[in-house]
Amino acid sequence: MQKQLSINPKQDKIQSSPEFHPLSKKPTIDLDKIIESEEKKDDEPEYRQINRVDIESFELDEGTKVINGELRLYEKIGYGGFCKVYKALVTYIDEDDGEIVNKEMAVKNFNKHTLHKTYTRFDKNGQIENASQLDKIYEEIDVWERLEHEKLCRIFCLYEDDDQMYLVMQYCEHGTILNYQEDKQNPNNKNFVRNKKVHELAREQVDLKYLGIYKYSEEEEIAKYLFRQVAIALQYLHNDAKVAHRDIKPENILYIYEDLVKVSDFTLAMRIESEDECVYGQEGTIYYLPPESLAYEKYKPKPMDIWAFGVSLYNYLTLKQPFFGELEEEIKNRILNEEPQYFDWFSDDLKDLLKKVLEKDPNKRLDINGVLDHIWMQNEPEEEFEEEAEA
């Protein structure tokens, strides 16, 4: 009998996975290991040491690649800018009951030879420096080690040798909240399509929460259900971890189990030493860059996350970009000078929230606490109706 487990602590939620024979040894990956750094300050969150494991062996087994006799890569599920993404299993025999345990994960595979090419970027002081994609990956891991929150996708382990890196991460089986569909008439244009499974699961959770009694439309309630979780993740990053994500977009918002949103991909994330700290340059996806980042001047990173949050929320509700253009300069011009279309079917509260997070002046834009305190985010219909019933 096989016991197939997910890597999320919600042990009552069992995920199915392909059946393979158990590998030869218990994995190096310690999913529960949390180590407090000796350098930790009282006002900083706990550090979670990510295991670094030297690659000692590769072998083919049942048509799959196995690393160190413990990590089985069995299905390619995507590509990143510099990596391939696989579904993987750690498959072993439980020492206590003798049952076969499958732990399902996602693995990013990087070829180090493609990561050494240097490029120029701005440092925190606005000075130009040379860096490589390999530097960025190690910086991403350094940030990720400082994060511990249920609404953030987790990294568990890094396997590497001189040629390859395998970054072992939490697998979110339902994928991103939005997918892309190519426009056949205009190949350069990608249309948003809702992930049907995610939308259905979110609708079920909204129905359970509100019992079919909504203040807003069903579409707005579903969007609120998803994006309130994104906002909670950002609140943790900004207020507790002192980190700016800097790449919030639908591709980096994932869904796991029946009810949980996960923010992923910390490639551009940075620690914020002080509230006055600024960044330079235009790293990120053009559609999600705020006006201040396009002015070739320094700007604060946290308001950038709020702007990208607003763009992503708009994407989910309308399946459109608020500042669409076929050419980069056209997109930039609209971000700098135009307002998005606020549709008649938007509730007044939603319009108000979108206008405040898509405020072009970062000093007037809501911060993450203001987002979560906004009436559109705060509405709890079942509480209102309970109060009316009691009266």
Coordinates of C-alpha atoms in Angstrom, one line a residue:
M1 CA 0.0 0.0 0.0
Q2 CA 1.3 3.4 -0.9
K3 CA 1.0 6.6 1.2
Q4 CA 1.1 9.6 -1.1
L5 CA 1.6 12.8 0.7
S6 CA 1.9 16.5 -0.2
I7 CA 4.7 18.7 1.2
N8 CA 2.2 21.2 2.8
P9 CA 1.6 20.8 6.5
K10 CA -2.1 20.3 5.9
Q11 CA -1.7 16.6 6.2
D12 CA -5.4 15.8 5.7
K13 CA -5.2 17.0 2.1
I14 CA -3.8 14.1 0.1
Q15 CA -2.4 14.6 -3.4
S16 CA -2.2 11.8 -6.0
S17 CA 1.0 11.2 -7.8
P18 CA 2.4 8.5 -10.1
E19 CA 3.5 5.3 -8.5
F20 CA 7.3 4.5 -8.6
H21 CA 9.2 2.0 -6.6
P22 CA 10.9 3.5 -3.5
L23 CA 14.4 5.0 -3.9
S24 CA 17.3 3.6 -2.0
K25 CA 17.6 6.0 0.9
K26 CA 15.8 8.5 3.0
P27 CA 16.0 12.0 1.4
T28 CA 18.5 14.7 2.4
I29 CA 15.6 17.2 2.2
D30 CA 14.3 17.9 5.7
L31 CA 10.9 19.5 5.1
D32 CA 10.4 20.5 8.8
K33 CA 13.8 21.9 9.5
I34 CA 13.7 25.5 10.7
I35 CA 16.9 27.0 11.9
E36 CA 17.2 30.4 13.6
S37 CA 20.2 32.3 12.3
E38 CA 22.9 33.3 14.8
E39 CA 22.8 36.7 13.2
K40 CA 19.0 37.1 13.8
K41 CA 18.0 40.4 15.4
D42 CA 15.0 40.7 17.7
D43 CA 13.0 42.6 15.1
E44 CA 13.6 40.2 12.3
P45 CA 11.7 37.0 11.4
E46 CA 13.2 33.5 12.0
Y47 CA 15.6 32.3 9.3
R48 CA 14.8 29.0 7.6
Q49 CA 18.1 27.4 6.4
I50 CA 17.7 25.9 2.9
N51 CA 19.7 22.7 2.6
R52 CA 22.6 22.9 0.1
V53 CA 23.3 19.4 -1.2
D54 CA 26.2 18.4 -3.5
I55 CA 25.1 16.4 -6.5
E56 CA 26.9 13.1 -6.2
S57 CA 25.0 11.0 -8.8
F58 CA 22.6 11.0 -11.7
E59 CA 20.9 7.9 -12.9
L60 CA 18.0 6.8 -15.1
D61 CA 15.3 4.8 -13.3
E62 CA 11.9 3.8 -14.7
G63 CA 12.5 6.3 -17.5
T64 CA 13.1 9.2 -15.1
K65 CA 16.1 11.1 -13.9
V66 CA 17.1 10.5 -10.3
I67 CA 19.5 12.8 -8.4
N68 CA 21.5 11.3 -5.5
G69 CA 19.2 8.3 -5.4
E70 CA 16.6 10.4 -3.7
L71 CA 14.9 13.0 -6.0
R72 CA 13.0 11.7 -9.0
L73 CA 12.2 14.2 -11.9
Y74 CA 9.4 12.7 -13.8
E75 CA 7.5 15.4 -15.8
K76 CA 8.5 18.7 -17.4
I77 CA 5.8 21.3 -16.6
G78 CA 7.2 24.6 -17.8
Y79 CA 10.0 26.9 -18.6
G80 CA 11.4 30.0 -16.9
G81 CA 13.7 32.6 -18.2
F82 CA 16.8 30.5 -17.6
C83 CA 15.4 27.2 -16.4
K84 CA 13.2 24.2 -16.9
V85 CA 10.6 23.3 -14.4
Y86 CA 9.8 19.7 -13.4
K87 CA 7.4 17.9 -11.2
A88 CA 9.4 15.6 -8.9
L89 CA 9.0 13.0 -6.2
V90 CA 10.9 12.0 -3.2
T91 CA 9.9 8.4 -2.9
Y92 CA 11.1 6.3 0.0
I93 CA 10.0 3.7 2.6
D94 CA 8.7 5.1 5.9
E95 CA 11.0 3.7 8.6
D96 CA 8.1 3.5 11.1
D97 CA 5.4 1.7 9.2
G98 CA 7.2 0.3 6.1
E99 CA 4.8 2.1 3.7
I100 CA 6.0 3.9 0.5
V101 CA 5.8 7.7 0.8
N102 CA 5.7 10.0 -2.2
K103 CA 6.3 13.7 -1.6
E104 CA 5.5 15.8 -4.6
M105 CA 7.5 18.9 -5.4
A106 CA 8.4 21.3 -8.2
V107 CA 12.0 21.7 -9.2
K108 CA 13.7 24.4 -11.2
N109 CA 16.7 23.2 -13.2
F110 CA 19.3 25.7 -14.2
N111 CA 22.3 25.1 -16.4
K112 CA 25.1 27.1 -14.8
H113 CA 26.9 27.7 -18.0
T114 CA 24.0 29.9 -19.2
L115 CA 24.0 31.9 -16.0
H116 CA 27.6 33.2 -15.9
K117 CA 27.1 35.9 -18.6
T118 CA 27.3 39.3 -16.9
Y119 CA 25.0 42.3 -17.3
T120 CA 24.9 45.8 -15.8
R121 CA 22.4 46.8 -13.2
F122 CA 22.0 49.5 -10.6
D123 CA 22.9 48.8 -7.0
K124 CA 21.0 50.2 -4.0
N125 CA 23.0 53.4 -4.2
G126 CA 22.2 54.0 -7.9
Q127 CA 25.7 53.0 -9.0
I128 CA 26.2 50.7 -12.0
E129 CA 27.5 47.2 -11.1
N130 CA 28.2 44.0 -13.0
A131 CA 26.2 40.9 -12.0
S132 CA 25.2 37.6 -13.4
Q133 CA 22.0 35.5 -13.5
L134 CA 23.8 33.1 -11.1
D135 CA 24.2 36.0 -8.7
K136 CA 20.5 36.7 -8.9
I137 CA 19.6 33.1 -8.1
Y138 CA 21.8 33.0 -5.0
E139 CA 20.3 36.4 -4.0
E140 CA 16.8 34.9 -4.4
I141 CA 17.7 32.0 -2.2
D142 CA 19.1 34.4 0.4
V143 CA 15.8 36.3 0.5
W144 CA 13.7 33.1 0.5
E145 CA 15.5 31.8 3.6
R146 CA 14.1 34.7 5.6
L147 CA 10.5 34.0 4.7
E148 CA 8.0 31.8 6.5
H149 CA 4.4 32.3 5.7
E150 CA 1.6 30.0 4.6
K151 CA 0.8 32.2 1.6
L152 CA 4.3 32.1 0.2
C153 CA 5.6 29.3 -1.9
R154 CA 8.5 27.6 -0.1
I155 CA 11.9 26.4 -1.2
F156 CA 13.2 23.3 0.5
C157 CA 16.6 22.4 -0.9
L158 CA 19.2 23.2 -3.5
Y159 CA 21.1 20.5 -5.3
E160 CA 24.1 21.7 -7.3
D161 CA 27.5 20.8 -8.8
D162 CA 29.7 22.8 -11.2
D163 CA 27.3 22.4 -14.1
Q164 CA 23.7 22.2 -12.7
M165 CA 21.4 23.6 -10.1
Y166 CA 18.1 22.0 -9.0
L167 CA 16.0 24.2 -6.7
V168 CA 13.4 22.1 -4.9
M169 CA 10.2 24.0 -4.2
Q170 CA 6.6 23.5 -3.1
Y171 CA 4.4 22.2 -5.8
C172 CA 1.1 24.1 -6.3
E173 CA -1.0 21.6 -8.2
H174 CA -3.6 24.0 -9.6
G175 CA -1.1 26.4 -11.2
T176 CA -1.5 30.1 -11.7
I177 CA -4.8 32.0 -11.3
L178 CA -4.7 33.2 -14.9
N179 CA -3.4 31.5 -18.1
Y180 CA -2.5 33.0 -21.4
Q181 CA -4.1 32.3 -24.8
E182 CA -2.4 33.3 -28.0
D183 CA -4.2 35.8 -30.3
K184 CA -4.1 34.1 -33.7
Q185 CA -4.7 37.4 -35.5
N186 CA -1.9 39.1 -33.5
P187 CA 0.7 36.7 -32.2
N188 CA 2.4 39.4 -30.2
N189 CA -0.8 39.8 -28.1
K190 CA -1.6 37.3 -25.3
N191 CA -5.2 37.2 -23.9
F192 CA -5.9 36.2 -20.4
V193 CA -7.9 33.2 -19.6
R194 CA -9.0 32.3 -16.1
N195 CA -7.7 29.0 -14.8
K196 CA -11.1 27.1 -14.6
K197 CA -10.1 24.8 -11.8
V198 CA -8.9 27.7 -9.6
H199 CA -12.0 29.8 -10.4
E200 CA -14.3 26.8 -9.5
L201 CA -12.5 26.1 -6.2
A202 CA -12.5 29.8 -5.3
R203 CA -16.2 30.0 -6.1
E204 CA -16.9 27.0 -3.8
Q205 CA -15.0 28.7 -1.0
V206 CA -16.9 32.0 -1.5
D207 CA -20.2 30.1 -1.5
L208 CA -19.3 28.4 1.8
K209 CA -18.2 31.7 3.3
Y210 CA -21.2 33.8 2.3
L211 CA -23.9 31.2 1.8
G212 CA -24.8 32.8 -1.5
I213 CA -25.5 36.3 0.0
Y214 CA -23.1 38.7 -1.6
K215 CA -22.7 42.5 -1.3
Y216 CA -20.8 42.5 -4.6
S217 CA -21.2 40.5 -7.8
E218 CA -20.0 36.9 -7.7
E219 CA -17.1 37.7 -9.9
E220 CA -16.0 40.5 -7.5
E221 CA -16.4 38.2 -4.5
I222 CA -14.2 35.5 -6.1
A223 CA -11.6 38.1 -7.0
K224 CA -11.6 39.5 -3.5
Y225 CA -11.3 36.0 -2.0
L226 CA -8.1 35.4 -4.1
F227 CA -6.5 38.8 -3.9
R228 CA -7.1 39.3 -0.2
Q229 CA -4.8 36.4 0.3
V230 CA -2.2 38.0 -2.0
A231 CA -2.5 41.2 0.1
I232 CA -2.0 39.2 3.3
A233 CA 1.2 37.8 1.7
L234 CA 2.4 41.3 0.8
Q235 CA 1.5 42.6 4.3
Y236 CA 3.8 39.9 5.8
L237 CA 6.6 40.7 3.3
H238 CA 6.4 44.5 3.7
N239 CA 5.8 44.7 7.5
D240 CA 7.4 41.6 9.0
A241 CA 10.0 40.3 6.6
K242 CA 11.0 43.7 5.3
V243 CA 11.0 42.5 1.8
A244 CA 9.7 43.9 -1.5
H245 CA 8.6 41.3 -4.0
R246 CA 9.0 43.5 -7.1
D247 CA 7.4 41.0 -9.6
I248 CA 3.8 40.7 -8.5
K249 CA 1.8 39.4 -11.5
P250 CA -0.8 36.7 -12.2
E251 CA 2.0 34.2 -13.3
N252 CA 3.4 34.4 -9.8
I253 CA 0.1 33.9 -8.0
L254 CA -0.5 30.2 -7.5
Y255 CA -3.3 28.0 -6.0
I256 CA -2.9 24.9 -3.9
Y257 CA -5.4 22.5 -2.4
E258 CA -9.0 23.8 -2.3
D259 CA -8.5 27.1 -0.6
L260 CA -4.9 28.5 -0.5
V261 CA -3.2 31.2 -2.6
K262 CA 0.6 31.2 -2.8
V263 CA 2.8 34.0 -4.0
S264 CA 5.9 32.7 -5.8
D265 CA 9.1 33.7 -7.6
F266 CA 11.4 35.9 -5.6
T267 CA 13.9 36.5 -8.4
L268 CA 13.6 40.3 -8.1
A269 CA 12.9 40.5 -4.4
M270 CA 15.0 42.6 -2.2
R271 CA 15.4 43.2 1.5
I272 CA 14.4 46.7 2.7
E273 CA 16.8 48.1 5.3
S274 CA 14.8 51.3 5.9
E275 CA 11.6 52.9 4.8
D276 CA 13.6 55.5 2.9
E277 CA 15.5 52.9 0.8
C278 CA 15.1 53.3 -2.9
V279 CA 15.9 51.3 -6.1
Y280 CA 16.8 52.3 -9.6
G281 CA 16.1 50.9 -13.0
Q282 CA 13.3 49.0 -14.6
E283 CA 13.5 45.4 -13.6
G284 CA 10.3 43.4 -14.0
T285 CA 7.5 42.9 -16.5
I286 CA 6.7 46.1 -18.4
Y287 CA 2.9 45.9 -17.9
Y288 CA 3.3 45.8 -14.1
L289 CA 5.9 48.6 -13.7
P290 CA 4.6 51.7 -11.9
P291 CA 5.0 55.2 -13.4
E292 CA 7.9 56.1 -11.0
S293 CA 10.0 53.3 -12.3
L294 CA 9.8 54.6 -15.8
A295 CA 11.1 58.0 -15.0
Y296 CA 14.8 56.9 -14.7
E297 CA 14.9 58.1 -11.2
K298 CA 15.2 56.4 -7.8
Y299 CA 11.9 55.1 -6.3
K300 CA 10.7 53.1 -3.3
P301 CA 10.1 49.4 -3.9
K302 CA 7.0 48.7 -1.7
P303 CA 4.7 51.1 -3.6
M304 CA 5.8 49.2 -6.7
D305 CA 4.2 46.0 -5.3
I306 CA 1.0 47.9 -4.6
W307 CA 0.8 49.1 -8.2
A308 CA 1.5 45.6 -9.6
F309 CA -1.2 44.2 -7.2
G310 CA -3.7 46.6 -8.7
V311 CA -2.8 45.7 -12.2
S312 CA -3.1 42.0 -11.4
L313 CA -6.5 42.5 -9.8
Y314 CA -7.6 44.4 -12.9
N315 CA -6.3 41.5 -15.0
Y316 CA -8.3 38.9 -13.1
L317 CA -11.5 40.9 -13.2
T318 CA -11.4 42.0 -16.8
L319 CA -9.0 39.6 -18.5
K320 CA -7.4 42.7 -20.0
Q321 CA -4.3 44.9 -19.3
P322 CA -5.2 48.3 -17.9
F323 CA -2.4 49.9 -20.0
F324 CA -2.3 47.8 -23.1
G325 CA 0.0 48.5 -26.0
E326 CA 1.7 46.5 -28.8
L327 CA 5.0 48.4 -28.5
E328 CA 6.9 49.0 -25.3
E329 CA 6.9 52.8 -25.7
E330 CA 3.1 52.7 -26.2
I331 CA 2.7 50.8 -22.9
K332 CA 5.0 53.2 -21.1
N333 CA 3.2 56.2 -22.4
R334 CA -0.1 54.9 -21.2
I335 CA 1.2 54.0 -17.8
L336 CA 2.6 57.5 -17.4
N337 CA -0.2 59.5 -18.9
E338 CA -3.5 57.6 -19.1
E339 CA -6.1 56.1 -16.8
P340 CA -7.4 52.6 -17.1
Q341 CA -11.0 52.0 -18.2
Y342 CA -13.2 51.5 -15.2
F343 CA -16.2 49.5 -16.4
D344 CA -19.8 50.2 -15.5
W345 CA -20.2 46.8 -14.0
F346 CA -17.5 47.5 -11.4
S347 CA -18.9 48.3 -8.0
D348 CA -18.2 51.7 -6.6
D349 CA -16.0 50.2 -3.9
L350 CA -14.0 48.3 -6.4
K351 CA -13.5 51.4 -8.5
D352 CA -12.3 53.3 -5.5
L353 CA -9.8 50.6 -4.5
L354 CA -8.4 50.3 -8.0
K355 CA -8.0 54.1 -8.3
K356 CA -6.1 54.2 -5.0
V357 CA -3.7 51.4 -5.9
L358 CA -3.3 52.6 -9.5
E359 CA -2.5 56.1 -8.2
K360 CA 0.3 57.4 -10.3
D361 CA 1.9 59.4 -7.4
P362 CA 3.5 56.7 -5.2
N363 CA 3.3 59.0 -2.2
K364 CA -0.5 59.1 -2.5
R365 CA -0.9 55.4 -3.3
L366 CA -2.3 53.1 -0.6
D367 CA 0.2 51.1 1.4
I368 CA -0.5 47.4 2.0
N369 CA -2.3 48.1 5.3
G370 CA -4.5 50.6 3.5
V371 CA -5.3 48.0 0.9
L372 CA -6.4 45.4 3.5
D373 CA -8.4 48.1 5.4
H374 CA -10.3 49.2 2.3
I375 CA -14.0 48.6 2.4
W376 CA -13.9 46.4 -0.7
M377 CA -11.5 44.1 1.0
Q378 CA -13.2 44.3 4.4
N379 CA -16.8 43.4 3.4
E380 CA -18.1 40.4 5.4
P381 CA -21.7 39.8 4.3
E382 CA -22.5 37.0 6.6
E383 CA -21.6 39.2 9.6
E384 CA -23.9 42.0 8.4
F385 CA -26.8 39.6 7.9
E386 CA -26.3 38.0 11.3
E387 CA -26.4 41.5 12.9
E388 CA -29.7 42.3 11.0
A389 CA -31.2 39.0 12.2
E390 CA -30.3 39.6 15.8
A391 CA -31.9 43.1 15.6

